[in-house]
């Protein structure tokens, strides 16, 4: 396999993973607000980190992907399983 094919295959894999993350986010968001998975999803750490900037949460990365895709108000959209 040449380098260009490898890059295309990698891009395909990355797109698939991002799609799965977005689907999982919708699934979690439709759960009840007191569900432990939803609570963890929304949790924001408090306090100061000793060194470096703040770490990204899983949700931060998925929200960046949604923003790049032009998705606005994902929380409302995720409530409708068919549209999500």
PDB file of N, CA and C in Angstrom:
ATOM      1  N   UNK A   1       0.850  -1.172   0.000  1.00  0.00           N
ATOM      2  CA  UNK A   1       0.000   0.000   0.000  1.00  0.00           C
ATOM      3  C   UNK A   1       0.901   1.243   0.000  1.00  0.00           C
ATOM      4  N   UNK A   2       0.579   2.199  -0.846  1.00  0.00           N
ATOM      5  CA  UNK A   2       1.416   3.394  -0.884  1.00  0.00           C
ATOM      6  C   UNK A   2       0.970   4.403   0.178  1.00  0.00           C
ATOM      7  N   UNK A   3       1.750   5.445   0.325  1.00  0.00           N
ATOM      8  CA  UNK A   3       1.532   6.428   1.384  1.00  0.00           C
ATOM      9  C   UNK A   3       0.179   7.127   1.263  1.00  0.00           C
ATOM     10  N   UNK A   4      -0.228   7.440   0.039  1.00  0.00           N
ATOM     11  CA  UNK A   4      -1.500   8.130  -0.173  1.00  0.00           C
ATOM     12  C   UNK A   4      -2.676   7.238   0.236  1.00  0.00           C
ATOM     13  N   UNK A   5      -2.615   5.968  -0.088  1.00  0.00           N
ATOM     14  CA  UNK A   5      -3.674   5.042   0.307  1.00  0.00           C
ATOM     15  C   UNK A   5      -3.744   4.920   1.823  1.00  0.00           C
ATOM     16  N   UNK A   6      -2.590   4.875   2.468  1.00  0.00           N
ATOM     17  CA  UNK A   6      -2.556   4.783   3.925  1.00  0.00           C
ATOM     18  C   UNK A   6      -3.193   6.004   4.565  1.00  0.00           C
ATOM     19  N   UNK A   7      -2.911   7.192   4.019  1.00  0.00           N
ATOM     20  CA  UNK A   7      -3.499   8.419   4.543  1.00  0.00           C
ATOM     21  C   UNK A   7      -5.011   8.418   4.370  1.00  0.00           C
ATOM     22  N   UNK A   8      -5.493   7.951   3.223  1.00  0.00           N
ATOM     23  CA  UNK A   8      -6.937   7.894   2.985  1.00  0.00           C
ATOM     24  C   UNK A   8      -7.599   6.895   3.930  1.00  0.00           C
ATOM     25  N   UNK A   9      -6.946   5.771   4.148  1.00  0.00           N
ATOM     26  CA  UNK A   9      -7.494   4.771   5.058  1.00  0.00           C
ATOM     27  C   UNK A   9      -7.537   5.318   6.479  1.00  0.00           C
ATOM     28  N   UNK A  10      -6.493   6.024   6.885  1.00  0.00           N
ATOM     29  CA  UNK A  10      -6.453   6.612   8.218  1.00  0.00           C
ATOM     30  C   UNK A  10      -7.553   7.656   8.372  1.00  0.00           C
ATOM     31  N   UNK A  11      -7.765   8.488   7.348  1.00  0.00           N
ATOM     32  CA  UNK A  11      -8.820   9.498   7.391  1.00  0.00           C
ATOM     33  C   UNK A  11     -10.181   8.829   7.524  1.00  0.00           C
ATOM     34  N   UNK A  12     -10.366   7.714   6.841  1.00  0.00           N
ATOM     35  CA  UNK A  12     -11.618   6.974   6.923  1.00  0.00           C
ATOM     36  C   UNK A  12     -11.835   6.428   8.334  1.00  0.00           C
ATOM     37  N   UNK A  13     -10.790   5.921   8.932  1.00  0.00           N
ATOM     38  CA  UNK A  13     -10.883   5.387  10.294  1.00  0.00           C
ATOM     39  C   UNK A  13     -11.207   6.504  11.281  1.00  0.00           C
ATOM     40  N   UNK A  14     -10.539   7.639  11.135  1.00  0.00           N
ATOM     41  CA  UNK A  14     -10.777   8.779  12.023  1.00  0.00           C
ATOM     42  C   UNK A  14     -12.222   9.254  11.887  1.00  0.00           C
ATOM     43  N   UNK A  15     -12.731   9.339  10.673  1.00  0.00           N
ATOM     44  CA  UNK A  15     -14.125   9.753  10.455  1.00  0.00           C
ATOM     45  C   UNK A  15     -15.093   8.783  11.110  1.00  0.00           C
ATOM     46  N   UNK A  16     -14.813   7.496  10.991  1.00  0.00           N
ATOM     47  CA  UNK A  16     -15.668   6.482  11.605  1.00  0.00           C
ATOM     48  C   UNK A  16     -15.687   6.647  13.123  1.00  0.00           C
ATOM     49  N   UNK A  17     -14.529   6.828  13.715  1.00  0.00           N
ATOM     50  CA  UNK A  17     -14.444   6.971  15.172  1.00  0.00           C
ATOM     51  C   UNK A  17     -15.179   8.224  15.634  1.00  0.00           C
ATOM     52  N   UNK A  18     -15.005   9.323  14.923  1.00  0.00           N
ATOM     53  CA  UNK A  18     -15.713  10.557  15.285  1.00  0.00           C
ATOM     54  C   UNK A  18     -17.224  10.356  15.200  1.00  0.00           C
ATOM     55  N   UNK A  19     -17.679   9.666  14.175  1.00  0.00           N
ATOM     56  CA  UNK A  19     -19.110   9.382  14.038  1.00  0.00           C
ATOM     57  C   UNK A  19     -19.631   8.546  15.191  1.00  0.00           C
ATOM     58  N   UNK A  20     -18.862   7.560  15.604  1.00  0.00           N
ATOM     59  CA  UNK A  20     -19.269   6.712  16.726  1.00  0.00           C
ATOM     60  C   UNK A  20     -19.305   7.510  18.027  1.00  0.00           C
ATOM     61  N   UNK A  21     -18.340   8.407  18.209  1.00  0.00           N
ATOM     62  CA  UNK A  21     -18.327   9.247  19.415  1.00  0.00           C
ATOM     63  C   UNK A  21     -19.561  10.138  19.457  1.00  0.00           C
ATOM     64  N   UNK A  22     -19.932  10.688  18.309  1.00  0.00           N
ATOM     65  CA  UNK A  22     -21.101  11.561  18.249  1.00  0.00           C
ATOM     66  C   UNK A  22     -22.370  10.760  18.537  1.00  0.00           C
ATOM     67  N   UNK A  23     -22.464   9.561  17.988  1.00  0.00           N
ATOM     68  CA  UNK A  23     -23.629   8.712  18.281  1.00  0.00           C
ATOM     69  C   UNK A  23     -23.701   8.397  19.773  1.00  0.00           C
ATOM     70  N   UNK A  24     -22.565   8.069  20.370  1.00  0.00           N
ATOM     71  CA  UNK A  24     -22.529   7.736  21.795  1.00  0.00           C
ATOM     72  C   UNK A  24     -22.934   8.947  22.636  1.00  0.00           C
ATOM     73  N   UNK A  25     -22.498  10.142  22.243  1.00  0.00           N
ATOM     74  CA  UNK A  25     -22.885  11.357  22.953  1.00  0.00           C
ATOM     75  C   UNK A  25     -24.404  11.513  22.942  1.00  0.00           C
ATOM     76  N   UNK A  26     -25.023  11.312  21.789  1.00  0.00           N
ATOM     77  CA  UNK A  26     -26.481  11.410  21.705  1.00  0.00           C
ATOM     78  C   UNK A  26     -27.158  10.395  22.605  1.00  0.00           C
ATOM     79  N   UNK A  27     -26.637   9.186  22.629  1.00  0.00           N
ATOM     80  CA  UNK A  27     -27.185   8.129  23.480  1.00  0.00           C
ATOM     81  C   UNK A  27     -27.106   8.541  24.952  1.00  0.00           C
ATOM     82  N   UNK A  28     -25.954   9.032  25.365  1.00  0.00           N
ATOM     83  CA  UNK A  28     -25.787   9.445  26.761  1.00  0.00           C
ATOM     84  C   UNK A  28     -26.684  10.624  27.104  1.00  0.00           C
ATOM     85  N   UNK A  29     -26.825  11.561  26.170  1.00  0.00           N
ATOM     86  CA  UNK A  29     -27.595  12.765  26.451  1.00  0.00           C
ATOM     87  C   UNK A  29     -29.092  12.473  26.588  1.00  0.00           C
ATOM     88  N   UNK A  30     -29.560  11.406  25.966  1.00  0.00           N
ATOM     89  CA  UNK A  30     -30.978  11.051  26.072  1.00  0.00           C
ATOM     90  C   UNK A  30     -31.296  10.314  27.371  1.00  0.00           C
ATOM     91  N   UNK A  31     -30.299   9.919  28.114  1.00  0.00           N
ATOM     92  CA  UNK A  31     -30.521   9.234  29.387  1.00  0.00           C
ATOM     93  C   UNK A  31     -31.027  10.243  30.415  1.00  0.00           C
ATOM     94  N   UNK A  32     -31.564   9.735  31.515  1.00  0.00           N
ATOM     95  CA  UNK A  32     -32.085  10.642  32.541  1.00  0.00           C
ATOM     96  C   UNK A  32     -30.938  11.439  33.162  1.00  0.00           C
ATOM     97  N   UNK A  33     -31.279  12.624  33.674  1.00  0.00           N
ATOM     98  CA  UNK A  33     -30.256  13.519  34.214  1.00  0.00           C
ATOM     99  C   UNK A  33     -29.541  12.945  35.429  1.00  0.00           C
ATOM    100  N   UNK A  34     -30.170  12.006  36.133  1.00  0.00           N
ATOM    101  CA  UNK A  34     -29.518  11.428  37.312  1.00  0.00           C
ATOM    102  C   UNK A  34     -28.799  10.111  37.000  1.00  0.00           C
ATOM    103  N   UNK A  35     -28.772   9.707  35.741  1.00  0.00           N
ATOM    104  CA  UNK A  35     -28.023   8.517  35.333  1.00  0.00           C
ATOM    105  C   UNK A  35     -26.530   8.782  35.533  1.00  0.00           C
ATOM    106  N   UNK A  36     -25.811   7.828  36.115  1.00  0.00           N
ATOM    107  CA  UNK A  36     -24.397   8.029  36.449  1.00  0.00           C
ATOM    108  C   UNK A  36     -23.560   8.383  35.218  1.00  0.00           C
ATOM    109  N   UNK A  37     -23.860   7.791  34.076  1.00  0.00           N
ATOM    110  CA  UNK A  37     -23.108   8.106  32.856  1.00  0.00           C
ATOM    111  C   UNK A  37     -23.306   9.556  32.431  1.00  0.00           C
ATOM    112  N   UNK A  38     -24.525  10.029  32.569  1.00  0.00           N
ATOM    113  CA  UNK A  38     -24.821  11.425  32.212  1.00  0.00           C
ATOM    114  C   UNK A  38     -24.180  12.379  33.215  1.00  0.00           C
ATOM    115  N   UNK A  39     -24.216  12.011  34.483  1.00  0.00           N
ATOM    116  CA  UNK A  39     -23.591  12.839  35.517  1.00  0.00           C
ATOM    117  C   UNK A  39     -22.097  12.977  35.241  1.00  0.00           C
ATOM    118  N   UNK A  40     -21.452  11.864  34.928  1.00  0.00           N
ATOM    119  CA  UNK A  40     -20.016  11.891  34.639  1.00  0.00           C
ATOM    120  C   UNK A  40     -19.738  12.711  33.379  1.00  0.00           C
ATOM    121  N   UNK A  41     -20.598  12.588  32.381  1.00  0.00           N
ATOM    122  CA  UNK A  41     -20.424  13.340  31.140  1.00  0.00           C
ATOM    123  C   UNK A  41     -20.410  14.844  31.409  1.00  0.00           C
ATOM    124  N   UNK A  42     -21.280  15.296  32.290  1.00  0.00           N
ATOM    125  CA  UNK A  42     -21.414  16.726  32.552  1.00  0.00           C
ATOM    126  C   UNK A  42     -20.472  17.243  33.633  1.00  0.00           C
ATOM    127  N   UNK A  43     -19.788  16.349  34.338  1.00  0.00           N
ATOM    128  CA  UNK A  43     -18.933  16.745  35.451  1.00  0.00           C
ATOM    129  C   UNK A  43     -17.780  17.615  34.992  1.00  0.00           C
ATOM    130  N   UNK A  44     -17.534  18.670  35.748  1.00  0.00           N
ATOM    131  CA  UNK A  44     -16.387  19.536  35.470  1.00  0.00           C
ATOM    132  C   UNK A  44     -15.508  19.535  36.716  1.00  0.00           C
ATOM    133  N   UNK A  45     -14.246  19.183  36.559  1.00  0.00           N
ATOM    134  CA  UNK A  45     -13.353  19.156  37.718  1.00  0.00           C
ATOM    135  C   UNK A  45     -13.166  20.552  38.306  1.00  0.00           C
ATOM    136  N   UNK A  46     -12.976  20.599  39.604  1.00  0.00           N
ATOM    137  CA  UNK A  46     -12.738  21.869  40.281  1.00  0.00           C
ATOM    138  C   UNK A  46     -11.306  21.897  40.797  1.00  0.00           C
ATOM    139  N   UNK A  47     -10.886  23.029  41.261  1.00  0.00           N
ATOM    140  CA  UNK A  47      -9.537  23.152  41.795  1.00  0.00           C
ATOM    141  C   UNK A  47      -8.551  23.538  40.710  1.00  0.00           C
ATOM    142  N   UNK A  48      -7.281  23.570  41.108  1.00  0.00           N
ATOM    143  CA  UNK A  48      -6.230  23.965  40.176  1.00  0.00           C
ATOM    144  C   UNK A  48      -5.374  22.775  39.807  1.00  0.00           C
ATOM    145  N   UNK A  49      -4.892  22.805  38.592  1.00  0.00           N
ATOM    146  CA  UNK A  49      -3.917  21.799  38.167  1.00  0.00           C
ATOM    147  C   UNK A  49      -2.543  22.305  38.567  1.00  0.00           C
ATOM    148  N   UNK A  50      -1.662  21.377  38.912  1.00  0.00           N
ATOM    149  CA  UNK A  50      -0.338  21.791  39.354  1.00  0.00           C
ATOM    150  C   UNK A  50       0.515  22.353  38.215  1.00  0.00           C
ATOM    151  N   UNK A  51       0.479  21.727  37.055  1.00  0.00           N
ATOM    152  CA  UNK A  51       1.279  22.200  35.922  1.00  0.00           C
ATOM    153  C   UNK A  51       0.493  22.056  34.628  1.00  0.00           C
ATOM    154  N   UNK A  52       0.755  22.974  33.725  1.00  0.00           N
ATOM    155  CA  UNK A  52       0.122  22.873  32.415  1.00  0.00           C
ATOM    156  C   UNK A  52      -1.286  23.440  32.407  1.00  0.00           C
ATOM    157  N   UNK A  53      -1.850  23.443  31.219  1.00  0.00           N
ATOM    158  CA  UNK A  53      -3.201  23.959  31.056  1.00  0.00           C
ATOM    159  C   UNK A  53      -4.235  22.918  31.430  1.00  0.00           C
ATOM    160  N   UNK A  54      -5.481  23.303  31.370  1.00  0.00           N
ATOM    161  CA  UNK A  54      -6.536  22.346  31.720  1.00  0.00           C
ATOM    162  C   UNK A  54      -6.583  21.189  30.723  1.00  0.00           C
ATOM    163  N   UNK A  55      -6.850  20.023  31.230  1.00  0.00           N
ATOM    164  CA  UNK A  55      -6.983  18.862  30.349  1.00  0.00           C
ATOM    165  C   UNK A  55      -8.339  18.900  29.675  1.00  0.00           C
ATOM    166  N   UNK A  56      -8.366  18.398  28.476  1.00  0.00           N
ATOM    167  CA  UNK A  56      -9.639  18.302  27.762  1.00  0.00           C
ATOM    168  C   UNK A  56     -10.416  17.107  28.271  1.00  0.00           C
ATOM    169  N   UNK A  57     -11.698  17.325  28.422  1.00  0.00           N
ATOM    170  CA  UNK A  57     -12.587  16.209  28.726  1.00  0.00           C
ATOM    171  C   UNK A  57     -13.007  15.571  27.404  1.00  0.00           C
ATOM    172  N   UNK A  58     -13.521  14.361  27.480  1.00  0.00           N
ATOM    173  CA  UNK A  58     -14.006  13.662  26.294  1.00  0.00           C
ATOM    174  C   UNK A  58     -15.051  14.529  25.596  1.00  0.00           C
ATOM    175  N   UNK A  59     -15.942  15.110  26.382  1.00  0.00           N
ATOM    176  CA  UNK A  59     -17.018  15.935  25.835  1.00  0.00           C
ATOM    177  C   UNK A  59     -16.463  17.137  25.075  1.00  0.00           C
ATOM    178  N   UNK A  60     -15.392  17.736  25.569  1.00  0.00           N
ATOM    179  CA  UNK A  60     -14.801  18.892  24.885  1.00  0.00           C
ATOM    180  C   UNK A  60     -14.377  18.534  23.462  1.00  0.00           C
ATOM    181  N   UNK A  61     -13.761  17.374  23.299  1.00  0.00           N
ATOM    182  CA  UNK A  61     -13.325  16.937  21.971  1.00  0.00           C
ATOM    183  C   UNK A  61     -14.490  16.687  21.033  1.00  0.00           C
ATOM    184  N   UNK A  62     -15.543  16.069  21.543  1.00  0.00           N
ATOM    185  CA  UNK A  62     -16.716  15.790  20.704  1.00  0.00           C
ATOM    186  C   UNK A  62     -17.418  17.097  20.340  1.00  0.00           C
ATOM    187  N   UNK A  63     -17.499  18.024  21.295  1.00  0.00           N
ATOM    188  CA  UNK A  63     -18.113  19.319  20.993  1.00  0.00           C
ATOM    189  C   UNK A  63     -17.323  20.066  19.920  1.00  0.00           C
ATOM    190  N   UNK A  64     -15.999  19.943  19.939  1.00  0.00           N
ATOM    191  CA  UNK A  64     -15.183  20.558  18.881  1.00  0.00           C
ATOM    192  C   UNK A  64     -15.521  19.956  17.518  1.00  0.00           C
ATOM    193  N   UNK A  65     -15.671  18.639  17.468  1.00  0.00           N
ATOM    194  CA  UNK A  65     -16.040  17.982  16.208  1.00  0.00           C
ATOM    195  C   UNK A  65     -17.393  18.487  15.714  1.00  0.00           C
ATOM    196  N   UNK A  66     -18.355  18.588  16.618  1.00  0.00           N
ATOM    197  CA  UNK A  66     -19.691  19.061  16.246  1.00  0.00           C
ATOM    198  C   UNK A  66     -19.632  20.504  15.750  1.00  0.00           C
ATOM    199  N   UNK A  67     -18.829  21.317  16.414  1.00  0.00           N
ATOM    200  CA  UNK A  67     -18.682  22.716  16.003  1.00  0.00           C
ATOM    201  C   UNK A  67     -18.098  22.797  14.592  1.00  0.00           C
ATOM    202  N   UNK A  68     -17.082  21.987  14.308  1.00  0.00           N
ATOM    203  CA  UNK A  68     -16.476  21.971  12.969  1.00  0.00           C
ATOM    204  C   UNK A  68     -17.474  21.526  11.907  1.00  0.00           C
ATOM    205  N   UNK A  69     -18.422  20.685  12.310  1.00  0.00           N
ATOM    206  CA  UNK A  69     -19.442  20.204  11.377  1.00  0.00           C
ATOM    207  C   UNK A  69     -20.576  21.209  11.210  1.00  0.00           C
ATOM    208  N   UNK A  70     -20.562  22.285  11.998  1.00  0.00           N
ATOM    209  CA  UNK A  70     -21.596  23.304  11.909  1.00  0.00           C
ATOM    210  C   UNK A  70     -22.846  22.978  12.704  1.00  0.00           C
ATOM    211  N   UNK A  71     -22.745  22.033  13.627  1.00  0.00           N
ATOM    212  CA  UNK A  71     -23.896  21.652  14.448  1.00  0.00           C
ATOM    213  C   UNK A  71     -24.018  22.647  15.592  1.00  0.00           C
ATOM    214  N   UNK A  72     -25.184  23.271  15.679  1.00  0.00           N
ATOM    215  CA  UNK A  72     -25.445  24.203  16.767  1.00  0.00           C
ATOM    216  C   UNK A  72     -26.537  23.620  17.643  1.00  0.00           C
ATOM    217  N   UNK A  73     -26.473  23.907  18.912  1.00  0.00           N
ATOM    218  CA  UNK A  73     -27.446  23.440  19.900  1.00  0.00           C
ATOM    219  C   UNK A  73     -27.589  21.919  19.859  1.00  0.00           C
ATOM    220  N   UNK A  74     -26.470  21.221  19.989  1.00  0.00           N
ATOM    221  CA  UNK A  74     -26.457  19.765  19.907  1.00  0.00           C
ATOM    222  C   UNK A  74     -27.291  19.123  21.006  1.00  0.00           C
ATOM    223  N   UNK A  75     -27.402  19.792  22.157  1.00  0.00           N
ATOM    224  CA  UNK A  75     -28.135  19.192  23.278  1.00  0.00           C
ATOM    225  C   UNK A  75     -29.611  19.004  22.928  1.00  0.00           C
ATOM    226  N   UNK A  76     -30.171  19.979  22.248  1.00  0.00           N
ATOM    227  CA  UNK A  76     -31.570  19.869  21.823  1.00  0.00           C
ATOM    228  C   UNK A  76     -31.703  18.854  20.689  1.00  0.00           C
ATOM    229  N   UNK A  77     -30.806  18.906  19.741  1.00  0.00           N
ATOM    230  CA  UNK A  77     -30.831  17.997  18.599  1.00  0.00           C
ATOM    231  C   UNK A  77     -30.684  16.543  19.039  1.00  0.00           C
ATOM    232  N   UNK A  78     -29.848  16.288  20.035  1.00  0.00           N
ATOM    233  CA  UNK A  78     -29.592  14.920  20.498  1.00  0.00           C
ATOM    234  C   UNK A  78     -30.827  14.281  21.130  1.00  0.00           C
ATOM    235  N   UNK A  79     -31.770  15.097  21.580  1.00  0.00           N
ATOM    236  CA  UNK A  79     -32.981  14.553  22.189  1.00  0.00           C
ATOM    237  C   UNK A  79     -33.845  13.815  21.168  1.00  0.00           C
ATOM    238  N   UNK A  80     -33.729  14.185  19.904  1.00  0.00           N
ATOM    239  CA  UNK A  80     -34.490  13.539  18.836  1.00  0.00           C
ATOM    240  C   UNK A  80     -33.596  12.488  18.177  1.00  0.00           C
ATOM    241  N   UNK A  81     -33.833  11.255  18.499  1.00  0.00           N
ATOM    242  CA  UNK A  81     -32.977  10.161  18.025  1.00  0.00           C
ATOM    243  C   UNK A  81     -32.921  10.074  16.498  1.00  0.00           C
ATOM    244  N   UNK A  82     -34.044  10.319  15.837  1.00  0.00           N
ATOM    245  CA  UNK A  82     -34.084  10.228  14.373  1.00  0.00           C
ATOM    246  C   UNK A  82     -33.242  11.320  13.711  1.00  0.00           C
ATOM    247  N   UNK A  83     -33.297  12.532  14.236  1.00  0.00           N
ATOM    248  CA  UNK A  83     -32.507  13.627  13.668  1.00  0.00           C
ATOM    249  C   UNK A  83     -31.034  13.475  14.004  1.00  0.00           C
ATOM    250  N   UNK A  84     -30.738  12.924  15.165  1.00  0.00           N
ATOM    251  CA  UNK A  84     -29.354  12.782  15.605  1.00  0.00           C
ATOM    252  C   UNK A  84     -28.651  11.772  14.746  1.00  0.00           C
TER     253      UNK A  84
END
